[in-house]
Amino acid sequence: MVHGDRRVEITGNRQTSWAFADAYGVESADSAANAALSWAHDRALEAGLRAVSDGTGAALRLLAAATDAKAVAEIGTGTGVSGIHLLLGMRPDGVLTTVDLEPERQQFARQAFRAAGFAGNRARFIPGRALDVLPRLADGGYDLVFCDGDRMECLDYLGEALRLLRPGGLVCFEGVFADGRTVDSSAQPAEVLRLRELLRTVRDSGALLPTLLPVGDGLLCAVKRGH
């Protein structure tokens, strides 16, 4: 892979290192949280969903802690895997607002959060389409926005996140590698082209300070500049 004028070789050792990094921190949660994560992963598999990887979850925990997050908005509840990771990193009085089109999935997440030891008031579940729900959330009221929804709507999520985040807040997008298709030069579907547009938009935005973390299926993160 060519990077500017530098050639980066993807060796076996490098791939092993990436796998090690993605698995690092898997057991850092307590036993109740780990059991709840395992249960939520199983529910995701049964539902045909792809939950965030262990490495992505560990990164989300770290980022929530680093921002001292008290208010987090999540697009795509799933069965609660990413939500548990976010809650583990948030302040003890923090509240996760999580949005999903499927109320049944949110019921699984609710059970998983309870099993992980989180009080009921730590999460606010809102069923519905994200682009219908997000405009109702408070401007500048969130420390972190995590996006794991419809890839075709990712640019709209970015616009909403910029409004929702306080200065210094963080937006994260899961799955931006699209199983390697984002960097594949062959013809790609519309959702991959949209992800490429998202990556360019975030990188070129003067309002954001971005990075792309090679965990899971790619975690795009950006800090909202300002004071």
PDB file of C-alpha atoms in Angstrom:
ATOM      1  CA  MET A   1       0.000   0.000   0.000  1.00  0.00           C
ATOM      2  CA  VAL A   2       1.465   3.377  -1.003  1.00  0.00           C
ATOM      3  CA  HIS A   3       1.162   6.267   1.441  1.00  0.00           C
ATOM      4  CA  GLY A   4       2.485   9.487  -0.077  1.00  0.00           C
ATOM      5  CA  ASP A   5       6.070   8.653  -0.996  1.00  0.00           C
ATOM      6  CA  ARG A   6       6.297   5.884   1.600  1.00  0.00           C
ATOM      7  CA  ARG A   7       5.528   2.227   0.953  1.00  0.00           C
ATOM      8  CA  VAL A   8       3.858   0.388   3.816  1.00  0.00           C
ATOM      9  CA  GLU A   9       4.040  -3.387   3.688  1.00  0.00           C
ATOM     10  CA  ILE A  10       1.228  -5.338   5.349  1.00  0.00           C
ATOM     11  CA  THR A  11       3.268  -8.205   6.764  1.00  0.00           C
ATOM     12  CA  GLY A  12       2.152 -11.237   8.757  1.00  0.00           C
ATOM     13  CA  ASN A  13       3.671  -9.726  11.892  1.00  0.00           C
ATOM     14  CA  ARG A  14       1.779  -6.481  11.333  1.00  0.00           C
ATOM     15  CA  GLN A  15      -1.505  -8.370  10.920  1.00  0.00           C
ATOM     16  CA  THR A  16      -0.772 -10.344  14.096  1.00  0.00           C
ATOM     17  CA  SER A  17      -0.054  -7.087  15.917  1.00  0.00           C
ATOM     18  CA  TRP A  18      -3.380  -5.635  14.733  1.00  0.00           C
ATOM     19  CA  ALA A  19      -5.209  -8.743  15.947  1.00  0.00           C
ATOM     20  CA  PHE A  20      -3.427  -8.487  19.300  1.00  0.00           C
ATOM     21  CA  ALA A  21      -4.347  -4.803  19.581  1.00  0.00           C
ATOM     22  CA  ASP A  22      -7.992  -5.532  18.741  1.00  0.00           C
ATOM     23  CA  ALA A  23      -8.166  -8.166  21.483  1.00  0.00           C
ATOM     24  CA  TYR A  24      -6.265  -6.111  24.061  1.00  0.00           C
ATOM     25  CA  GLY A  25      -8.364  -5.020  27.010  1.00  0.00           C
ATOM     26  CA  VAL A  26     -11.100  -7.614  26.434  1.00  0.00           C
ATOM     27  CA  GLU A  27     -11.052  -8.668  30.084  1.00  0.00           C
ATOM     28  CA  SER A  28     -10.663  -5.186  31.546  1.00  0.00           C
ATOM     29  CA  ALA A  29     -14.359  -4.936  32.467  1.00  0.00           C
ATOM     30  CA  ASP A  30     -15.709  -6.660  35.575  1.00  0.00           C
ATOM     31  CA  SER A  31     -17.203 -10.161  35.395  1.00  0.00           C
ATOM     32  CA  ALA A  32     -20.826  -8.953  35.280  1.00  0.00           C
ATOM     33  CA  ALA A  33     -20.073  -6.590  32.394  1.00  0.00           C
ATOM     34  CA  ASN A  34     -18.130  -9.279  30.527  1.00  0.00           C
ATOM     35  CA  ALA A  35     -21.003 -11.742  30.943  1.00  0.00           C
ATOM     36  CA  ALA A  36     -23.483  -9.118  29.732  1.00  0.00           C
ATOM     37  CA  LEU A  37     -21.279  -8.328  26.732  1.00  0.00           C
ATOM     38  CA  SER A  38     -21.101 -12.018  25.838  1.00  0.00           C
ATOM     39  CA  TRP A  39     -24.894 -12.341  26.106  1.00  0.00           C
ATOM     40  CA  ALA A  40     -25.440  -9.229  23.971  1.00  0.00           C
ATOM     41  CA  HIS A  41     -22.970 -10.517  21.362  1.00  0.00           C
ATOM     42  CA  ASP A  42     -24.934 -13.768  21.154  1.00  0.00           C
ATOM     43  CA  ARG A  43     -28.211 -11.876  20.689  1.00  0.00           C
ATOM     44  CA  ALA A  44     -26.591  -9.844  17.904  1.00  0.00           C
ATOM     45  CA  LEU A  45     -25.475 -12.996  16.113  1.00  0.00           C
ATOM     46  CA  GLU A  46     -28.955 -14.474  16.379  1.00  0.00           C
ATOM     47  CA  ALA A  47     -30.427 -11.279  14.915  1.00  0.00           C
ATOM     48  CA  GLY A  48     -27.926 -11.207  12.063  1.00  0.00           C
ATOM     49  CA  LEU A  49     -26.259  -8.059  13.374  1.00  0.00           C
ATOM     50  CA  ARG A  50     -22.560  -7.351  13.569  1.00  0.00           C
ATOM     51  CA  ALA A  51     -21.705  -5.976  16.993  1.00  0.00           C
ATOM     52  CA  VAL A  52     -18.625  -3.835  17.515  1.00  0.00           C
ATOM     53  CA  SER A  53     -15.389  -5.753  17.973  1.00  0.00           C
ATOM     54  CA  ASP A  54     -13.617  -6.031  21.318  1.00  0.00           C
ATOM     55  CA  GLY A  55     -11.000  -3.555  20.121  1.00  0.00           C
ATOM     56  CA  THR A  56     -13.612  -1.056  19.004  1.00  0.00           C
ATOM     57  CA  GLY A  57     -15.413  -1.464  22.320  1.00  0.00           C
ATOM     58  CA  ALA A  58     -12.194  -0.843  24.243  1.00  0.00           C
ATOM     59  CA  ALA A  59     -11.558   2.276  22.157  1.00  0.00           C
ATOM     60  CA  LEU A  60     -15.071   3.557  22.877  1.00  0.00           C
ATOM     61  CA  ARG A  61     -14.555   3.026  26.611  1.00  0.00           C
ATOM     62  CA  LEU A  62     -11.281   4.932  26.463  1.00  0.00           C
ATOM     63  CA  LEU A  63     -12.745   7.799  24.443  1.00  0.00           C
ATOM     64  CA  ALA A  64     -15.774   8.141  26.718  1.00  0.00           C
ATOM     65  CA  ALA A  65     -13.441   8.275  29.716  1.00  0.00           C
ATOM     66  CA  ALA A  66     -11.030  10.694  28.033  1.00  0.00           C
ATOM     67  CA  THR A  67     -13.857  13.145  27.318  1.00  0.00           C
ATOM     68  CA  ASP A  68     -15.208  12.661  30.877  1.00  0.00           C
ATOM     69  CA  ALA A  69     -18.490  11.987  29.108  1.00  0.00           C
ATOM     70  CA  LYS A  70     -21.690  12.683  30.996  1.00  0.00           C
ATOM     71  CA  ALA A  71     -23.996  12.760  27.962  1.00  0.00           C
ATOM     72  CA  VAL A  72     -23.506  10.425  24.986  1.00  0.00           C
ATOM     73  CA  ALA A  73     -25.758   9.949  21.967  1.00  0.00           C
ATOM     74  CA  GLU A  74     -25.642   6.619  20.151  1.00  0.00           C
ATOM     75  CA  ILE A  75     -27.078   5.996  16.687  1.00  0.00           C
ATOM     76  CA  GLY A  76     -27.772   2.267  16.423  1.00  0.00           C
ATOM     77  CA  THR A  77     -28.511   0.574  19.749  1.00  0.00           C
ATOM     78  CA  GLY A  78     -28.248  -2.936  18.358  1.00  0.00           C
ATOM     79  CA  THR A  79     -28.366  -5.423  21.219  1.00  0.00           C
ATOM     80  CA  GLY A  80     -26.349  -3.222  23.560  1.00  0.00           C
ATOM     81  CA  VAL A  81     -22.721  -4.212  22.998  1.00  0.00           C
ATOM     82  CA  SER A  82     -21.434  -0.753  22.102  1.00  0.00           C
ATOM     83  CA  GLY A  83     -23.684   0.813  24.737  1.00  0.00           C
ATOM     84  CA  ILE A  84     -22.124  -1.260  27.517  1.00  0.00           C
ATOM     85  CA  HIS A  85     -18.656  -0.203  26.421  1.00  0.00           C
ATOM     86  CA  LEU A  86     -19.676   3.455  26.318  1.00  0.00           C
ATOM     87  CA  LEU A  87     -21.314   3.281  29.747  1.00  0.00           C
ATOM     88  CA  LEU A  88     -18.215   1.634  31.200  1.00  0.00           C
ATOM     89  CA  GLY A  89     -16.149   4.650  30.134  1.00  0.00           C
ATOM     90  CA  MET A  90     -18.653   7.371  31.048  1.00  0.00           C
ATOM     91  CA  ARG A  91     -18.950   9.170  34.356  1.00  0.00           C
ATOM     92  CA  PRO A  92     -20.948   7.289  37.025  1.00  0.00           C
ATOM     93  CA  ASP A  93     -23.755   9.830  36.643  1.00  0.00           C
ATOM     94  CA  GLY A  94     -23.604   9.823  32.841  1.00  0.00           C
ATOM     95  CA  VAL A  95     -26.609   9.087  30.635  1.00  0.00           C
ATOM     96  CA  LEU A  96     -26.506   7.296  27.291  1.00  0.00           C
ATOM     97  CA  THR A  97     -29.214   8.334  24.818  1.00  0.00           C
ATOM     98  CA  THR A  98     -29.499   5.523  22.292  1.00  0.00           C
ATOM     99  CA  VAL A  99     -31.600   5.462  19.125  1.00  0.00           C
ATOM    100  CA  ASP A 100     -32.632   2.473  17.025  1.00  0.00           C
ATOM    101  CA  LEU A 101     -35.304   1.704  14.463  1.00  0.00           C
ATOM    102  CA  GLU A 102     -36.036  -1.692  16.072  1.00  0.00           C
ATOM    103  CA  PRO A 103     -37.596  -1.567  19.577  1.00  0.00           C
ATOM    104  CA  GLU A 104     -37.021  -5.325  19.997  1.00  0.00           C
ATOM    105  CA  ARG A 105     -33.270  -4.792  19.799  1.00  0.00           C
ATOM    106  CA  GLN A 106     -33.528  -2.081  22.407  1.00  0.00           C
ATOM    107  CA  GLN A 107     -35.240  -4.541  24.747  1.00  0.00           C
ATOM    108  CA  PHE A 108     -32.212  -6.813  24.441  1.00  0.00           C
ATOM    109  CA  ALA A 109     -29.948  -3.827  25.153  1.00  0.00           C
ATOM    110  CA  ARG A 110     -32.027  -2.875  28.167  1.00  0.00           C
ATOM    111  CA  GLN A 111     -31.581  -6.397  29.577  1.00  0.00           C
ATOM    112  CA  ALA A 112     -27.866  -6.335  28.828  1.00  0.00           C
ATOM    113  CA  PHE A 113     -27.358  -2.982  30.557  1.00  0.00           C
ATOM    114  CA  ARG A 114     -29.205  -4.225  33.624  1.00  0.00           C
ATOM    115  CA  ALA A 115     -27.141  -7.432  33.692  1.00  0.00           C
ATOM    116  CA  ALA A 116     -23.955  -5.381  33.435  1.00  0.00           C
ATOM    117  CA  GLY A 117     -24.982  -3.559  36.614  1.00  0.00           C
ATOM    118  CA  PHE A 118     -26.134  -0.228  35.233  1.00  0.00           C
ATOM    119  CA  ALA A 119     -29.118   1.472  36.865  1.00  0.00           C
ATOM    120  CA  GLY A 120     -32.168   2.034  34.693  1.00  0.00           C
ATOM    121  CA  ASN A 121     -31.670   5.790  34.656  1.00  0.00           C
ATOM    122  CA  ARG A 122     -28.246   5.469  33.000  1.00  0.00           C
ATOM    123  CA  ALA A 123     -29.781   4.938  29.546  1.00  0.00           C
ATOM    124  CA  ARG A 124     -32.553   6.624  27.581  1.00  0.00           C
ATOM    125  CA  PHE A 125     -33.940   4.442  24.796  1.00  0.00           C
ATOM    126  CA  ILE A 126     -35.610   6.205  21.869  1.00  0.00           C
ATOM    127  CA  PRO A 127     -37.094   4.032  19.121  1.00  0.00           C
ATOM    128  CA  GLY A 128     -37.276   5.531  15.657  1.00  0.00           C
ATOM    129  CA  ARG A 129     -35.299   6.627  12.629  1.00  0.00           C
ATOM    130  CA  ALA A 130     -32.198   8.503  13.720  1.00  0.00           C
ATOM    131  CA  LEU A 131     -32.768  11.470  11.415  1.00  0.00           C
ATOM    132  CA  ASP A 132     -36.232  11.929  12.899  1.00  0.00           C
ATOM    133  CA  VAL A 133     -34.999  11.665  16.500  1.00  0.00           C
ATOM    134  CA  LEU A 134     -31.706  13.582  16.457  1.00  0.00           C
ATOM    135  CA  PRO A 135     -33.203  16.998  15.604  1.00  0.00           C
ATOM    136  CA  ARG A 136     -35.141  16.786  18.879  1.00  0.00           C
ATOM    137  CA  LEU A 137     -31.950  16.484  20.968  1.00  0.00           C
ATOM    138  CA  ALA A 138     -30.337  19.545  22.561  1.00  0.00           C
ATOM    139  CA  ASP A 139     -27.780  21.663  20.714  1.00  0.00           C
ATOM    140  CA  GLY A 140     -24.328  21.403  22.294  1.00  0.00           C
ATOM    141  CA  GLY A 141     -25.628  19.010  24.935  1.00  0.00           C
ATOM    142  CA  TYR A 142     -23.419  15.982  24.257  1.00  0.00           C
ATOM    143  CA  ASP A 143     -19.825  15.038  24.936  1.00  0.00           C
ATOM    144  CA  LEU A 144     -19.677  12.164  22.451  1.00  0.00           C
ATOM    145  CA  VAL A 145     -21.799  10.989  19.512  1.00  0.00           C
ATOM    146  CA  PHE A 146     -21.311   7.401  18.321  1.00  0.00           C
ATOM    147  CA  CYS A 147     -22.662   6.558  14.863  1.00  0.00           C
ATOM    148  CA  ASP A 148     -23.340   2.945  13.879  1.00  0.00           C
ATOM    149  CA  GLY A 149     -26.440   3.315  11.747  1.00  0.00           C
ATOM    150  CA  ASP A 150     -27.366   3.433   8.073  1.00  0.00           C
ATOM    151  CA  ARG A 151     -24.206   4.078   6.051  1.00  0.00           C
ATOM    152  CA  MET A 152     -26.173   5.986   3.436  1.00  0.00           C
ATOM    153  CA  GLU A 153     -27.092   8.516   6.129  1.00  0.00           C
ATOM    154  CA  CYS A 154     -23.595   8.976   7.564  1.00  0.00           C
ATOM    155  CA  LEU A 155     -23.133  12.511   6.227  1.00  0.00           C
ATOM    156  CA  ASP A 156     -26.454  13.519   7.751  1.00  0.00           C
ATOM    157  CA  TYR A 157     -25.314  12.005  11.057  1.00  0.00           C
ATOM    158  CA  LEU A 158     -22.170  14.106  10.839  1.00  0.00           C
ATOM    159  CA  GLY A 159     -24.201  17.287  10.415  1.00  0.00           C
ATOM    160  CA  GLU A 160     -26.373  16.406  13.400  1.00  0.00           C
ATOM    161  CA  ALA A 161     -23.337  15.461  15.499  1.00  0.00           C
ATOM    162  CA  LEU A 162     -21.696  18.837  14.875  1.00  0.00           C
ATOM    163  CA  ARG A 163     -24.832  20.497  16.230  1.00  0.00           C
ATOM    164  CA  LEU A 164     -25.218  18.143  19.190  1.00  0.00           C
ATOM    165  CA  LEU A 165     -21.605  18.200  20.383  1.00  0.00           C
ATOM    166  CA  ARG A 166     -20.125  20.710  22.785  1.00  0.00           C
ATOM    167  CA  PRO A 167     -16.796  22.259  21.744  1.00  0.00           C
ATOM    168  CA  GLY A 168     -14.158  19.620  22.423  1.00  0.00           C
ATOM    169  CA  GLY A 169     -16.725  16.852  22.026  1.00  0.00           C
ATOM    170  CA  LEU A 170     -16.062  13.752  19.958  1.00  0.00           C
ATOM    171  CA  VAL A 171     -17.878  12.073  17.064  1.00  0.00           C
ATOM    172  CA  CYS A 172     -17.104   8.454  16.112  1.00  0.00           C
ATOM    173  CA  PHE A 173     -18.203   6.399  13.087  1.00  0.00           C
ATOM    174  CA  GLU A 174     -18.038   2.602  13.175  1.00  0.00           C
ATOM    175  CA  GLY A 175     -17.404   0.377  10.136  1.00  0.00           C
ATOM    176  CA  VAL A 176     -15.731   2.876   7.817  1.00  0.00           C
ATOM    177  CA  PHE A 177     -13.452   0.191   6.321  1.00  0.00           C
ATOM    178  CA  ALA A 178     -16.544  -1.688   5.034  1.00  0.00           C
ATOM    179  CA  ASP A 179     -14.632  -4.999   5.127  1.00  0.00           C
ATOM    180  CA  GLY A 180     -11.805  -3.481   3.088  1.00  0.00           C
ATOM    181  CA  ARG A 181     -14.039  -2.173   0.322  1.00  0.00           C
ATOM    182  CA  THR A 182     -13.414   1.491   1.183  1.00  0.00           C
ATOM    183  CA  VAL A 183      -9.845   1.236  -0.116  1.00  0.00           C
ATOM    184  CA  ASP A 184     -10.628  -1.261  -2.904  1.00  0.00           C
ATOM    185  CA  SER A 185     -10.186   0.385  -6.310  1.00  0.00           C
ATOM    186  CA  SER A 186     -12.774  -1.833  -8.013  1.00  0.00           C
ATOM    187  CA  ALA A 187     -16.372  -0.700  -8.529  1.00  0.00           C
ATOM    188  CA  GLN A 188     -18.168  -0.367  -5.178  1.00  0.00           C
ATOM    189  CA  PRO A 189     -21.792   0.052  -4.051  1.00  0.00           C
ATOM    190  CA  ALA A 190     -23.292   3.407  -3.137  1.00  0.00           C
ATOM    191  CA  GLU A 191     -22.822   2.908   0.617  1.00  0.00           C
ATOM    192  CA  VAL A 192     -19.060   2.515   0.190  1.00  0.00           C
ATOM    193  CA  LEU A 193     -18.902   5.630  -1.966  1.00  0.00           C
ATOM    194  CA  ARG A 194     -20.793   7.445   0.776  1.00  0.00           C
ATOM    195  CA  LEU A 195     -18.236   6.289   3.365  1.00  0.00           C
ATOM    196  CA  ARG A 196     -15.430   7.610   1.165  1.00  0.00           C
ATOM    197  CA  GLU A 197     -17.245  10.935   0.995  1.00  0.00           C
ATOM    198  CA  LEU A 198     -17.587  10.914   4.784  1.00  0.00           C
ATOM    199  CA  LEU A 199     -13.865  10.283   5.221  1.00  0.00           C
ATOM    200  CA  ARG A 200     -12.992  13.159   2.868  1.00  0.00           C
ATOM    201  CA  THR A 201     -15.483  15.513   4.487  1.00  0.00           C
ATOM    202  CA  VAL A 202     -14.236  14.840   8.010  1.00  0.00           C
ATOM    203  CA  ARG A 203     -10.579  15.069   6.985  1.00  0.00           C
ATOM    204  CA  ASP A 204     -11.092  18.368   5.149  1.00  0.00           C
ATOM    205  CA  SER A 205     -13.345  20.025   7.734  1.00  0.00           C
ATOM    206  CA  GLY A 206     -11.804  22.952   9.561  1.00  0.00           C
ATOM    207  CA  ALA A 207     -14.288  22.339  12.381  1.00  0.00           C
ATOM    208  CA  LEU A 208     -12.889  18.888  13.178  1.00  0.00           C
ATOM    209  CA  LEU A 209      -9.611  17.291  14.261  1.00  0.00           C
ATOM    210  CA  PRO A 210      -9.815  13.713  12.920  1.00  0.00           C
ATOM    211  CA  THR A 211      -8.083  10.355  13.128  1.00  0.00           C
ATOM    212  CA  LEU A 212      -8.878   6.899  11.764  1.00  0.00           C
ATOM    213  CA  LEU A 213      -8.313   4.030  14.202  1.00  0.00           C
ATOM    214  CA  PRO A 214      -7.604   0.568  12.689  1.00  0.00           C
ATOM    215  CA  VAL A 215      -9.724  -1.359  15.198  1.00  0.00           C
ATOM    216  CA  GLY A 216     -12.596  -3.636  14.266  1.00  0.00           C
ATOM    217  CA  ASP A 217     -13.930  -2.540  10.880  1.00  0.00           C
ATOM    218  CA  GLY A 218     -12.442   0.944  11.202  1.00  0.00           C
ATOM    219  CA  LEU A 219     -13.349   3.646  13.735  1.00  0.00           C
ATOM    220  CA  LEU A 220     -13.325   7.208  12.412  1.00  0.00           C
ATOM    221  CA  CYS A 221     -13.051   9.743  15.246  1.00  0.00           C
ATOM    222  CA  ALA A 222     -12.982  13.525  15.229  1.00  0.00           C
ATOM    223  CA  VAL A 223     -12.913  16.207  17.917  1.00  0.00           C
ATOM    224  CA  LYS A 224     -15.108  19.269  17.423  1.00  0.00           C
ATOM    225  CA  ARG A 225     -12.832  22.290  17.541  1.00  0.00           C
ATOM    226  CA  GLY A 226     -13.782  25.433  19.424  1.00  0.00           C
ATOM    227  CA  HIS A 227     -14.045  26.862  22.905  1.00  0.00           C
TER     228      HIS A 227
END
